[in-house]
Each structure stands twice: as C-alpha cells, then as structure tokens.
Coordinates of C-alpha atoms in Angstrom, one line a residue:
X28 CA 95.3 70.3 83.5
X29 CA 96.3 74.0 84.8
X30 CA 97.8 76.4 82.1
X31 CA 101.3 77.7 82.7
X32 CA 101.4 81.4 83.9
X33 CA 105.1 82.3 83.9
X34 CA 107.4 81.7 80.7
X35 CA 110.9 80.7 80.2
X36 CA 113.3 83.4 81.0
X37 CA 110.8 85.5 82.5
X38 CA 111.9 87.3 85.7
X39 CA 109.6 87.0 88.7
X40 CA 109.8 87.2 92.3
X41 CA 110.2 83.9 93.8
X42 CA 109.6 82.9 97.8
X43 CA 112.6 81.4 99.5
X44 CA 111.3 78.1 100.2
X45 CA 110.7 77.9 104.2
X46 CA 110.4 81.6 104.4
X47 CA 108.4 84.9 103.8
X48 CA 111.3 86.4 101.6
X49 CA 111.1 87.0 98.1
X50 CA 114.0 87.4 95.5
X51 CA 114.2 88.3 92.1
X52 CA 114.8 85.0 90.1
X53 CA 114.4 83.9 86.2
X54 CA 112.1 80.9 85.3
X55 CA 114.3 78.2 83.4
X56 CA 111.7 75.6 83.2
X57 CA 108.4 74.2 83.9
X58 CA 107.7 70.2 84.6
X59 CA 104.1 69.5 83.2
X60 CA 103.8 66.5 85.2
X61 CA 104.9 68.1 89.0
X62 CA 103.5 71.5 88.1
X63 CA 106.6 72.8 89.3
X64 CA 108.8 76.0 88.1
X65 CA 112.7 75.6 87.8
X66 CA 113.9 79.1 88.6
X67 CA 117.4 80.4 89.0
X68 CA 118.7 83.0 91.9
X69 CA 121.2 85.7 90.9
X70 CA 123.6 83.5 92.6
X71 CA 123.3 80.5 90.3
X72 CA 121.1 78.5 92.7
X73 CA 118.4 76.5 90.8
X74 CA 115.4 75.4 92.9
X75 CA 111.6 74.0 91.9
X76 CA 108.9 76.2 93.3
X77 CA 105.3 76.0 93.3
X78 CA 103.3 78.2 91.1
X79 CA 102.0 79.8 94.5
X80 CA 105.3 80.8 95.7
X81 CA 106.0 82.9 92.5
X82 CA 104.6 86.4 91.9
X83 CA 105.0 89.2 89.5
X84 CA 107.2 91.9 90.0
X85 CA 104.7 94.6 89.4
X86 CA 103.2 93.2 92.9
X87 CA 106.4 94.3 94.5
X88 CA 106.6 97.9 93.5
X89 CA 106.1 100.5 96.2
X90 CA 102.3 101.7 97.0
X91 CA 101.3 105.0 98.2
X92 CA 99.8 105.3 101.3
X93 CA 96.2 105.9 101.8
X94 CA 96.3 106.6 105.4
X95 CA 95.3 110.1 106.4
X96 CA 98.2 110.4 108.8
X97 CA 101.5 110.9 106.8
X98 CA 104.4 112.6 108.5
X99 CA 104.1 113.8 111.9
X100 CA 104.9 117.4 110.8
X101 CA 101.7 117.6 108.5
X102 CA 99.7 115.9 111.3
X103 CA 100.8 119.2 113.7
X104 CA 99.4 121.5 111.2
X105 CA 96.0 120.1 111.2
X106 CA 93.2 120.9 113.5
X107 CA 91.9 117.9 114.8
X108 CA 90.9 116.5 118.3
X109 CA 93.3 114.0 119.8
X110 CA 91.9 110.5 118.9
X111 CA 94.4 108.6 121.4
X112 CA 92.7 107.3 124.6
X113 CA 94.1 105.6 127.6
X114 CA 96.7 103.3 126.5
X115 CA 95.3 100.3 128.5
X116 CA 92.1 101.3 126.9
X117 CA 92.4 101.8 123.0
X118 CA 89.4 102.8 121.0
X119 CA 88.4 100.0 118.4
X120 CA 88.7 100.9 115.3
X121 CA 90.7 104.1 115.7
X122 CA 94.1 105.1 114.7
X123 CA 97.0 105.0 117.3
X124 CA 99.0 108.0 118.3
X125 CA 102.0 109.0 116.4
X126 CA 104.3 107.9 118.9
X127 CA 102.5 104.4 119.1
X128 CA 103.0 104.4 115.3
X129 CA 106.6 104.6 115.5
X130 CA 107.4 102.6 118.1
X131 CA 105.1 99.7 116.3
X132 CA 107.2 100.5 113.2
X133 CA 110.6 100.1 115.2
X134 CA 109.5 96.9 116.6
X135 CA 108.3 95.3 113.5
X136 CA 111.9 96.6 111.8
X137 CA 113.6 95.0 114.6
X138 CA 111.6 91.6 114.6
X139 CA 112.3 91.4 110.7
X140 CA 115.6 92.0 111.3
X141 CA 115.9 89.2 113.8
X142 CA 114.1 87.1 111.6
X143 CA 116.7 87.7 109.0
X144 CA 119.7 86.7 111.3
X145 CA 117.8 83.5 112.4
X146 CA 117.3 82.2 109.2
X147 CA 119.4 79.3 108.2
X148 CA 120.6 78.2 104.7
X149 CA 118.1 75.8 103.2
X150 CA 119.4 73.1 101.3
X151 CA 123.2 74.8 102.4
X152 CA 122.2 77.6 100.1
X153 CA 123.6 81.0 101.4
X154 CA 121.2 84.0 100.8
X155 CA 123.0 86.4 102.9
X156 CA 125.7 87.5 100.3
X157 CA 123.0 87.7 97.5
X158 CA 121.5 90.3 99.6
X159 CA 124.9 92.3 100.1
X160 CA 125.5 91.1 103.7
X161 CA 128.9 90.3 104.6
X162 CA 129.9 86.8 103.8
X163 CA 130.5 84.4 106.8
X164 CA 132.1 80.9 106.8
X165 CA 130.2 78.0 108.6
X166 CA 132.2 75.2 109.9
X167 CA 129.7 72.5 110.7
X168 CA 126.1 71.8 110.5
X169 CA 125.4 72.9 114.4
X170 CA 125.5 76.6 113.6
X171 CA 121.6 76.8 113.3
X172 CA 121.3 75.0 116.7
X173 CA 123.8 77.4 118.5
X174 CA 121.8 80.5 116.8
X175 CA 118.4 79.0 118.3
X176 CA 120.1 78.6 121.7
X177 CA 121.2 82.2 121.6
X178 CA 117.9 83.7 120.6
X179 CA 115.5 81.7 122.2
X180 CA 116.3 82.9 126.0
X181 CA 115.9 86.5 124.6
X182 CA 112.7 85.9 122.9
X183 CA 111.1 84.1 126.0
X184 CA 112.1 87.0 128.3
X185 CA 110.5 89.6 125.6
X186 CA 107.5 87.7 125.7
X187 CA 107.2 87.2 129.4
X188 CA 107.6 91.2 129.8
X189 CA 105.1 91.7 127.1
X190 CA 102.4 89.9 128.7
X191 CA 102.4 92.8 131.7
X192 CA 103.0 95.9 129.2
X193 CA 100.3 98.4 128.5
X194 CA 100.4 97.9 124.7
X195 CA 97.3 97.0 123.0
X196 CA 96.5 93.5 122.2
X197 CA 97.0 93.7 118.6
X198 CA 100.7 94.5 119.3
X199 CA 100.9 91.2 121.3
X200 CA 99.4 89.5 118.3
X201 CA 101.7 90.6 116.0
X202 CA 104.8 89.8 118.3
X203 CA 103.5 86.3 118.9
X204 CA 103.6 85.8 115.2
X205 CA 106.6 87.0 114.8
X206 CA 108.2 84.8 117.4
X207 CA 106.6 81.9 115.6
X208 CA 108.5 82.8 112.0
X209 CA 111.7 83.0 114.1
X210 CA 111.2 79.4 115.5
X211 CA 110.1 78.1 112.7
X212 CA 112.9 79.5 110.5
X213 CA 115.8 78.3 113.0
X214 CA 114.1 74.7 112.9
X215 CA 113.5 74.5 109.2
X216 CA 114.7 71.4 107.2
X217 CA 116.7 71.5 104.1
X218 CA 114.7 71.5 100.8
X219 CA 114.6 68.6 98.7
X220 CA 115.4 69.2 95.0
X221 CA 113.3 67.4 92.5
X222 CA 115.5 65.7 90.1
X223 CA 115.5 66.9 86.6
X224 CA 116.3 65.7 83.1
X225 CA 119.8 65.0 82.3
X226 CA 120.0 68.1 79.5
X227 CA 124.0 68.3 78.7
X228 CA 125.3 64.9 77.1
X229 CA 128.6 64.1 77.5
X230 CA 130.8 61.3 75.7
X231 CA 129.4 62.2 72.5
X232 CA 125.5 61.6 73.4
X233 CA 123.8 58.9 72.3
X234 CA 125.9 58.2 69.1
X235 CA 129.3 58.4 71.3
X236 CA 127.8 56.2 74.0
X237 CA 126.7 53.6 71.5
X238 CA 130.0 53.5 70.0
X239 CA 131.8 53.4 73.2
X240 CA 129.9 49.9 74.0
X241 CA 131.3 48.7 71.0
X242 CA 135.0 50.4 71.0
X243 CA 135.8 49.3 74.8
X244 CA 135.5 45.5 74.8
X245 CA 137.1 45.5 71.1
X246 CA 140.2 47.5 72.4
X247 CA 140.5 45.2 75.5
X248 CA 140.6 42.6 73.1
X249 CA 143.1 44.0 70.7
X250 CA 145.6 44.9 73.5
X251 CA 145.5 41.4 74.7
X252 CA 146.0 39.8 71.3
X253 CA 148.9 42.3 70.5
X254 CA 150.8 41.2 73.9
X255 CA 150.7 37.8 72.5
X256 CA 152.5 38.3 69.3
X257 CA 156.5 38.2 69.1
X258 CA 156.3 41.7 67.5
X259 CA 153.7 43.8 69.5
X260 CA 154.2 47.2 67.1
X261 CA 151.2 48.9 66.5
X262 CA 151.2 48.1 62.7
X263 CA 151.7 44.2 63.1
X264 CA 148.0 43.4 63.6
X265 CA 147.0 40.4 65.1
X266 CA 144.9 38.1 63.3
X267 CA 141.3 37.6 64.3
X268 CA 141.0 34.8 67.1
X269 CA 138.4 32.0 66.2
X270 CA 135.2 32.6 68.2
X271 CA 135.4 29.3 69.9
X272 CA 138.8 30.1 71.0
X273 CA 137.2 32.9 73.0
X274 CA 135.1 31.4 75.4
X275 CA 134.9 28.5 77.9
X276 CA 132.4 27.8 80.6
X277 CA 135.0 27.1 83.2
X278 CA 136.6 30.1 82.8
X279 CA 133.4 32.0 83.1
X280 CA 132.3 29.8 86.3
X281 CA 135.6 31.1 87.9
X282 CA 134.8 34.5 87.0
X283 CA 131.4 33.8 88.7
X284 CA 133.0 32.3 91.8
X285 CA 135.6 35.2 92.2
X286 CA 132.7 37.7 92.2
X287 CA 130.5 36.3 95.0
X288 CA 133.7 35.2 97.0
X289 CA 134.2 39.2 97.0
X290 CA 130.7 39.8 97.6
X291 CA 130.9 37.1 100.7
X292 CA 134.3 38.9 102.2
X293 CA 132.2 42.6 101.9
X294 CA 129.2 41.4 103.7
X295 CA 131.3 40.0 106.6
X296 CA 130.6 42.3 109.8
X297 CA 134.1 43.3 110.2
X298 CA 135.5 46.9 109.6
X299 CA 133.5 50.2 110.7
X300 CA 130.2 51.5 109.0
X301 CA 130.4 55.2 107.7
X302 CA 128.3 57.7 106.4
X303 CA 128.6 59.2 102.8
X304 CA 128.1 62.6 101.5
X305 CA 124.5 63.9 101.7
X306 CA 122.3 62.8 98.7
X307 CA 120.2 65.8 96.9
X308 CA 117.3 64.7 99.3
X309 CA 119.5 65.0 102.4
X310 CA 119.6 61.7 103.2
X311 CA 123.1 59.9 103.7
X312 CA 123.7 56.1 102.9
X313 CA 125.7 53.8 105.3
X314 CA 128.8 51.9 104.0
X315 CA 130.9 49.3 105.5
X316 CA 134.5 49.7 105.2
X317 CA 136.4 46.6 105.1
X318 CA 138.2 46.5 101.7
X319 CA 141.6 45.9 103.3
X320 CA 140.2 42.8 105.3
X321 CA 139.1 41.4 102.1
X322 CA 142.3 41.9 100.7
X323 CA 144.2 39.9 103.4
X324 CA 141.3 36.8 103.3
X325 CA 142.2 37.1 99.6
X326 CA 145.7 36.7 100.1
X327 CA 145.0 34.0 102.2
X328 CA 142.9 32.1 100.0
X329 CA 145.7 32.4 97.0
X330 CA 148.2 31.2 99.6
X331 CA 146.3 28.1 100.4
X332 CA 146.0 27.5 96.6
X333 CA 149.4 27.8 96.2
X334 CA 150.2 25.4 98.9
X335 CA 148.1 22.7 97.2
X336 CA 150.4 23.5 94.2
X337 CA 147.5 25.0 92.4
X338 CA 149.1 26.3 88.8
X339 CA 148.2 29.6 89.2
X340 CA 149.8 30.7 85.4
X341 CA 146.5 29.1 84.2
X342 CA 145.1 32.4 83.9
X343 CA 147.9 33.5 81.7
X344 CA 147.1 30.7 79.5
X345 CA 143.5 31.7 79.4
X346 CA 144.0 35.3 79.9
X347 CA 141.9 36.2 77.0
X348 CA 138.9 33.8 77.8
X349 CA 139.2 35.2 81.4
X350 CA 138.8 39.0 79.7
X351 CA 135.7 37.9 77.8
X352 CA 134.3 36.3 80.3
X353 CA 134.3 39.1 82.4
X354 CA 133.3 41.4 79.7
X355 CA 129.9 39.1 79.5
X356 CA 129.4 38.9 83.2
X357 CA 129.5 43.2 83.2
X358 CA 127.2 43.4 80.8
X359 CA 124.7 40.7 82.0
X360 CA 125.1 43.2 85.2
X361 CA 124.5 46.4 83.4
X362 CA 121.5 44.9 81.7
X363 CA 120.3 44.3 85.0
X364 CA 121.0 47.7 86.6
X365 CA 119.3 49.5 84.0
X366 CA 115.8 47.5 84.3
X367 CA 115.8 47.7 88.2
X368 CA 116.3 51.5 87.7
X369 CA 113.0 51.7 85.8
X370 CA 111.2 51.1 89.0
X371 CA 113.5 53.4 91.2
X372 CA 112.0 56.4 93.0
X373 CA 112.7 59.6 90.9
X374 CA 115.0 61.3 93.5
X375 CA 117.3 57.9 93.2
X376 CA 118.1 58.2 89.8
X377 CA 121.7 59.9 88.9
X378 CA 121.7 63.5 88.0
X379 CA 124.0 62.6 84.9
X380 CA 122.1 59.5 83.6
X381 CA 118.7 60.7 83.7
X382 CA 118.2 61.8 79.8
X383 CA 115.2 59.9 78.6
X384 CA 118.0 58.1 75.9
X385 CA 117.9 54.5 76.4
X386 CA 121.6 53.8 75.2
X387 CA 122.9 57.2 77.1
X388 CA 121.2 56.0 80.4
X389 CA 122.2 52.3 79.8
X390 CA 126.0 53.6 79.5
X391 CA 126.3 56.2 82.2
X392 CA 124.0 54.4 84.8
X393 CA 120.5 55.4 85.2
X394 CA 120.2 54.7 89.1
X395 CA 122.8 56.6 91.5
X396 CA 123.1 54.2 94.4
X397 CA 121.5 50.7 93.4
X398 CA 121.1 48.6 96.5
X399 CA 120.4 45.2 97.3
X400 CA 119.2 45.5 100.8
X401 CA 122.1 47.0 102.6
X402 CA 124.7 45.7 99.7
X403 CA 125.8 48.8 97.4
X404 CA 126.4 47.4 94.3
X405 CA 128.2 50.3 93.0
X406 CA 130.4 50.8 96.1
X407 CA 131.4 47.2 96.1
X408 CA 132.7 47.2 92.6
X409 CA 134.4 50.3 92.6
X410 CA 137.4 48.5 94.8
X411 CA 136.7 44.7 95.1
X412 CA 136.6 42.4 92.4
X413 CA 138.4 44.3 89.7
X414 CA 141.0 45.8 92.1
X415 CA 141.8 43.0 94.1
X416 CA 141.8 40.8 90.9
X417 CA 144.2 43.3 89.4
X418 CA 146.9 42.0 92.0
X419 CA 145.9 38.4 91.5
X420 CA 146.5 38.6 87.7
X421 CA 150.0 40.4 88.6
X422 CA 151.3 37.5 90.6
X423 CA 150.0 34.8 88.0
X424 CA 152.4 36.8 85.4
X425 CA 155.1 36.6 87.7
X426 CA 154.6 33.2 88.3
X427 CA 154.3 32.5 84.6
X428 CA 157.5 34.2 83.9
X429 CA 159.1 32.2 86.1
X430 CA 158.2 29.0 84.4
X431 CA 158.3 29.8 80.7
X432 CA 161.7 31.1 81.3
X433 CA 163.1 28.7 84.1
X434 CA 163.9 31.6 86.2
X435 CA 164.4 30.7 90.1
X436 CA 163.6 34.2 90.9
X437 CA 161.3 36.7 88.9
X438 CA 163.3 39.7 86.6
X439 CA 163.9 42.9 88.4
X440 CA 161.4 44.8 85.9
X441 CA 158.7 42.1 86.8
X442 CA 159.3 42.8 90.5
X443 CA 159.2 46.9 89.9
X444 CA 155.9 46.4 88.3
X445 CA 154.3 43.9 90.6
X446 CA 155.7 46.2 93.6
X447 CA 154.4 49.5 92.2
X448 CA 150.8 48.5 91.1
X449 CA 150.7 46.2 94.6
X450 CA 151.4 49.5 96.5
X451 CA 149.0 51.3 94.6
X452 CA 146.0 48.8 95.1
X453 CA 146.7 48.5 99.2
X454 CA 146.7 52.1 99.4
X455 CA 143.4 52.3 97.9
X456 CA 142.0 49.6 100.0
X457 CA 143.3 50.9 103.2
X458 CA 141.6 54.3 102.4
X459 CA 138.5 53.1 101.0
X460 CA 136.6 55.4 102.6
X461 CA 138.2 58.3 100.6
X462 CA 136.4 56.9 97.5
X463 CA 132.9 58.0 99.1
X464 CA 133.8 61.5 98.2
X465 CA 134.7 61.1 94.5
X466 CA 132.5 61.7 91.1
X467 CA 131.8 58.1 90.8
X468 CA 130.1 57.7 94.1
X469 CA 128.5 61.0 94.3
X470 CA 127.6 62.1 90.6
X471 CA 127.9 58.9 88.2
X472 CA 125.3 56.5 87.9
X473 CA 125.8 52.7 87.8
X474 CA 125.8 51.6 84.3
X475 CA 127.9 50.0 81.9
X476 CA 130.6 52.7 82.0
X477 CA 131.2 51.8 85.4
X478 CA 130.4 48.3 85.8
X479 CA 133.3 47.4 82.4
X480 CA 135.7 49.5 83.9
X481 CA 135.7 48.1 87.2
X482 CA 135.2 44.5 86.3
X483 CA 137.0 44.4 82.9
X484 CA 139.4 47.5 81.9
X485 CA 140.6 47.8 85.5
X486 CA 142.2 44.2 86.1
X487 CA 143.0 43.3 82.4
X488 CA 144.3 46.7 81.1
X489 CA 146.1 48.0 84.1
X490 CA 147.7 44.7 84.5
X491 CA 149.2 45.1 80.3
X492 CA 152.6 46.2 81.7
X493 CA 152.8 42.2 83.7
X494 CA 151.4 40.8 80.9
X495 CA 153.7 42.4 78.1
X496 CA 156.9 41.2 80.3
X497 CA 156.1 37.8 80.3
X498 CA 156.5 37.2 76.7
X499 CA 158.9 40.1 75.8
X500 CA 161.3 40.1 79.3
X501 CA 163.4 43.2 79.6
X502 CA 166.7 43.4 81.3
X503 CA 167.3 46.7 83.4
X504 CA 170.3 47.6 85.8
X505 CA 170.1 48.5 89.5
X506 CA 170.7 52.4 89.3
X507 CA 167.8 52.5 86.6
X508 CA 165.7 50.4 89.0
X509 CA 166.2 52.8 91.5
X510 CA 165.6 55.7 89.5
X511 CA 162.4 54.4 88.5
X512 CA 161.4 53.6 92.1
X513 CA 162.4 57.2 93.3
X514 CA 160.0 58.6 90.4
X515 CA 157.4 56.0 91.4
X516 CA 157.7 57.3 95.1
X517 CA 157.4 60.8 94.3
X518 CA 154.3 60.1 92.5
X519 CA 152.7 58.4 95.1
X520 CA 154.0 61.0 97.8
X521 CA 152.0 63.8 95.5
X522 CA 148.9 61.6 94.9
X523 CA 148.6 60.5 98.3
X524 CA 149.1 63.7 100.1
X525 CA 146.5 65.7 97.8
X526 CA 143.7 62.7 98.2
X527 CA 144.3 62.9 101.9
X528 CA 144.0 66.6 101.9
X529 CA 141.0 66.7 100.0
X530 CA 139.2 63.7 101.6
X531 CA 139.8 65.1 105.4
X532 CA 138.7 68.7 104.4
X533 CA 135.5 67.5 102.8
X534 CA 135.0 65.1 105.8
X535 CA 135.6 67.8 108.4
X536 CA 136.9 71.2 107.7
X537 CA 137.1 72.2 111.2
X538 CA 139.6 69.7 111.9
X539 CA 142.7 71.6 113.7
X540 CA 144.9 69.6 111.3
X541 CA 143.7 71.7 108.7
X542 CA 143.8 75.0 110.1
X543 CA 146.7 76.0 108.1
X544 CA 144.5 75.6 104.9
X545 CA 142.6 78.4 103.3
X546 CA 139.6 77.8 101.3
X547 CA 136.6 79.9 99.8
X548 CA 133.4 79.6 101.7
X549 CA 130.6 78.3 99.4
X550 CA 126.9 79.0 99.8
X551 CA 126.2 75.0 100.1
X552 CA 128.4 75.1 103.1
X553 CA 131.5 73.2 101.6
X554 CA 134.6 75.1 100.9
X555 CA 137.2 75.4 97.8
X556 CA 140.7 75.0 99.1
X557 CA 143.1 77.6 97.5
X558 CA 146.4 76.6 99.7
X559 CA 148.4 73.6 100.2
X560 CA 148.4 71.0 97.3
X561 CA 145.4 72.4 95.7
X562 CA 146.6 75.9 95.8
X563 CA 149.9 74.7 94.3
X564 CA 148.5 73.0 91.0
X565 CA 144.6 72.7 90.3
X566 CA 144.3 68.6 90.1
X567 CA 147.4 67.5 92.1
X568 CA 146.1 63.8 92.5
X569 CA 146.0 63.9 88.9
X570 CA 149.5 64.9 88.3
X571 CA 150.4 62.2 90.7
X572 CA 148.6 59.3 89.0
X573 CA 150.2 60.2 86.1
X574 CA 153.8 60.4 87.4
X575 CA 152.8 56.6 88.9
X576 CA 151.7 55.5 85.4
X577 CA 155.1 56.6 83.8
X578 CA 157.1 54.8 86.7
X579 CA 155.0 51.5 85.8
X580 CA 155.7 51.4 82.3
X581 CA 159.5 52.5 82.1
X582 CA 160.7 48.8 83.5
X583 CA 159.2 47.4 80.2
X584 CA 161.8 49.3 78.3
X585 CA 161.6 51.4 75.0
X586 CA 161.3 48.6 72.2
X587 CA 157.5 49.0 71.8
X588 CA 155.0 51.6 72.8
X589 CA 152.5 48.9 74.0
X590 CA 153.5 49.0 77.6
X591 CA 153.1 52.6 77.5
X592 CA 149.3 52.3 76.5
X593 CA 148.3 52.6 80.0
X594 CA 150.1 56.1 80.7
X595 CA 148.9 57.5 77.2
X596 CA 145.3 56.3 78.3
X597 CA 145.7 57.5 81.5
X598 CA 146.7 61.1 80.6
X599 CA 143.8 61.3 78.0
X600 CA 141.4 59.8 80.7
X601 CA 142.2 62.4 83.3
X602 CA 142.1 65.3 80.8
X603 CA 138.6 64.3 80.0
X604 CA 137.9 64.2 83.8
X605 CA 139.3 67.5 84.4
X606 CA 137.0 69.0 81.4
X607 CA 133.9 66.7 83.1
X608 CA 134.9 68.8 86.7
X609 CA 134.8 72.1 85.1
X610 CA 131.6 71.2 83.3
X611 CA 129.8 70.1 86.5
X612 CA 131.3 73.3 88.5
X613 CA 130.1 76.0 85.8
X614 CA 126.5 73.9 85.6
X615 CA 126.5 73.8 89.5
X616 CA 127.7 77.3 90.4
X617 CA 126.5 79.4 87.3
X618 CA 128.2 82.7 86.5
X619 CA 129.5 83.0 89.9
X620 CA 132.2 80.0 88.6
X621 CA 133.0 82.0 85.6
X622 CA 133.6 85.1 87.6
X623 CA 136.0 83.4 90.0
X624 CA 137.9 82.1 86.8
X625 CA 138.1 85.2 85.3
X626 CA 139.4 87.1 88.2
X627 CA 142.0 84.2 89.4
X628 CA 143.6 84.6 86.2
X629 CA 143.7 88.3 86.7
X630 CA 145.1 88.2 90.2
X631 CA 148.4 87.8 91.1
X632 CA 149.0 84.6 93.2
X633 CA 149.3 86.4 96.6
X634 CA 145.6 88.4 95.7
X635 CA 143.7 85.2 94.9
X636 CA 141.8 85.4 98.2
X637 CA 141.2 88.9 98.0
X638 CA 140.3 88.9 94.3
X639 CA 137.2 86.4 95.1
X640 CA 135.6 88.4 98.0
X641 CA 132.2 88.8 97.3
X642 CA 131.8 86.0 94.5
X643 CA 129.0 83.9 95.2
X644 CA 129.7 80.0 94.9
X645 CA 127.6 77.0 95.5

C-alpha cells in the first residue's frame, strides 16, 4: 500500500482538474481505499485529487535564470559575434536573437491568457473570482459552446497563417500545443466528485435517531388515542390499548391495496416526463409528472365506491388500526431500502446518510434515489399514497360526522378544514414538478425518516383536525369563518408565490418573467435570490405554511390544545429545517457563506448587493 505523502492541514498546490493551472489548497482528508486527497480551495470548493495532481509549494518558488542572456541592455555591452542567422534557417542548438526571444515570450503570454479565458467551470466551480478576476454571471450551460465558437475561427486562421510564416518550426510546435490545450479546455466535461463519509450527524446522531424511530410511532398512537377521549386534554392520558385491538389483517390488506393502486396510477403513460436537478456525477434522472391525473383517477374510484354504498366511515371506526398497519408497512419498506442500499454504487449514496452507522443511515436514508427500473420510490412516496390518502381520510371524517351526529350537511368547521386542506393537496399535485428542487429529493436519502413521514405522519397526523371534529363538534359563526378563510388565503398566496418564484428561478434563471429579480451569482453557476419574496424574508414559503397551518386549526375552537398540535409541530419542524439549510449552506460554501452573512448584517437594505460584491459562493 503506498504511503501517504501529504498530511491533513498541509497547504500545498493543487492542479485544477482538466487544466494545467495550480492553486493553493489545504489538505483536509485522505481516502486510503481510493488513494485520493480531499483538498479545499480558498473559495471553499472541495475536490478529490490524485497525488500526482498535488505539488509542494516549494516547487513553485521562482528560480534564478541560468541563461547567459539576461536583459537586452546587458547583452549590448558584451563583445560577441551575432549568433542569429537567417530566420528561415536557424542554427540547431543555438540561442535566438533578443527580438525573437521577446516575440516568443509575448506569443506565449498571449496564448496563456487566451487559454485562461477559454477555461470553463468544471463542475460549475468558478475559479475566476478566486484569482481576482471580475466576477461574471453565466445564464445557462451553453456559455462554453458559445465561447468555443468565438475562439475557433480565430485560432484556425492563426494556424493557416503560421504555416507560411518564417518562424522556426519549434515555435510552430509550441503554438500547436497551445491550440490543443485551448480546445481541450473548452470541451472539458464536469468533474465527478467522489462521495465522502457523512461526518456531521443530525437529529442527535445515533442515539437521537434511535429514539426517533421509537418516539414517532408512539406519538401517532398517543395523538389518535387522545382524540377518541371525551376530554382530550394533555393531562388526561388515555389508557393503553390492548395489543389485539391494534391489528387487523383486513386493514393491513387495504393499506397494501391502496399503495399498489397508487403505484399503478403513477406508472400509467400519461403526463409529461421531466429531468431532475443534476446529481453529484452530473447525471439527471427522469421523472413522470402525473400526480394530478392520479388524484382524478382516485376521486373517480372513491365516487364509484360511494355510488355502490360503500361505508367510507369504516376508516373512522378503525382509524388507529389503519395507522398501525401503515407504520408496519413503512418499517418493512425502510428495511428493504437499507438492504438494497448496501449494494448500491458509492456515487448513488445520499450525502447525508453515508455515515457508516447502521441506525443513523437506516433513519436518514442510505441511498439517495432508490429505483426499481424507472420507478423512483422516493419521488412516488413523497406525494402520492400519503398526500392523496390525507384527502380521502378527511372525506371519511366528514361522512362519519354526518352519520354520528345525524346531520344533513357537514358542520361549517368541518367544511373549512376539508376545503383548506383539499386546496393544499391539489396545489402540491398540480405543481408536482416543484418537489424535484426540494431538500427531500436533492439531499436526503430515502430511509425510515421519509418513509414513515410520507406514509404515516402526513395522512394520520395532518388529518388530526378533521378526526378531532368528529368526536368534538365546534360551532363557529359565518363572520369568524370568513376571517379564517381570509387568513388561509393570505398564507396560501405567500406560500405559492414564493415557491413558484424559487422553482422557476432554479429551473431557468434566464426566464424573461424573472428579469426583475436580482440574484447573487455563485461558483456553481446557480444564484441566490435577494429580491422578491426571498429578499423580503429569509424563508417566505415557510411563513406561508405556518399561516395556513394556523387557519386549519382555528375552526376547532379553543377548548383544547390538541387540534393545535399540527401548527406547533410545524413551527418546530420548519425552524429545524431552516437550521439544516443554514448548516448545509455553511458546509457547502465554506468561509464565503460566513462572510456573506456578516456583511449582510452590517449593510443597509439598499446596500445588500454592493456589500457582497467580491464574495465567493458555491
């Protein structure tokens, strides 16, 4: 096994992949298996380099010239015979004249400058600002192609002229090498980054994730049992249910049937096929967007069941059993996902779930995009079974309320809860493509956290208000209902506007509709919005979500805090999510992110863009 040459923390010179340029870097770690050094550039960019691409700083120190010809003035004072012959017949092994030497140096300097200008951004990493050059904003990935088209005619013309020049053939060979280097730089492909082990553990590490695996199912069971009581106060703990009352194979069969029915709807060849964001290796996965069509087909199927007088309130009578069956299915799915991830290639593992600890990787998700053929399990579970199931559960609670309380029409509170949450689900399915840019898809692996959240937490906890109203009816007046409706509309407007603005900008920053938005160019080719909703508040989509969550709980009145569990939990969730965003940005952008935050705090609102000029981002 070859010995390691450079130690952690050592400052060396690292070659930028695909180029001949070296930059000052710091060694952060070493992979004994792949024999690769992980180095960090001054702009915060981290790359994996071979030992042959790293040199010590001493090898780049300027050396004293050993040539006998120093400056033109010193040569003029020496008494020697001119050694330059005819330009067309240079003497082999002899030194050229001073004019040729200066001309050759000028040509070489010009070639190097042209090469630097033609150098694209491997893996979307900008090295121009690192070298003190003016920052530039690239609008799309065709910039390298346009640059090549502009340079190629000039370079070809130079090559033709040089064929008939009287310069030495040695100069021709030098120019040919420079030309080939320029062409290579322009056509370079993105550099693949070797995944590294997850070092920063979230959710309390191994102990925290183990406790969450036990705590989350217990929380769902506790909340549903509380709603069944006449007095659902926090101090009135419900009795422990008998184990045999928690399980019924018929209910579990319905859960399986529901999951596979939604899978069939997802596989139907309807709806457009879009590409997701680039992965770490530059590849883009394809996704079929047909969630809204699946919702329509599901509504038609439920309508057929109701037409044949199927008692949908059966779901209310066995609600706890349905939750337990869904939890068992999500656990089985999580085990399958972890076992299959052990055979997944290294580049397909999740950046946040590759710690090497079983419990932690099992919870957060070891594989980033587990697929069975073209069927993406994470993308499917994100919106389909749980989100559409949420609407079906709300409808079952509405019918159960009418039957239990002998109502000809549902109560106003139940109508508001169903309407608000119905709008939320339809919006998510209509804008299904937007989920491809979220952290769940781009960063988090698919493990117990997302499987349990999508299949259990969303349908059985988010429907808590409707479940509560069945056993604890609440009467509200029309003015109060109108005020709650206005509040929900305000929250929805902020939520939808902010999310659409972010998604459209990530998809196509050059969209003319976004011309009024200002952004900070980053070294990854992406931009950070600093105007619009994202310039008004740091996370406007979270603000809209919280306002809507409050509007969903208000129709339940103020007799108990249980219906407000959702909004309290949601605030905690989004605060934690915001902290995760900040952590990832700091880890991804390095010291540049800290410099940005510091300058933005010191700057006035109208000076935000000026204060960040020259700051490097990723």
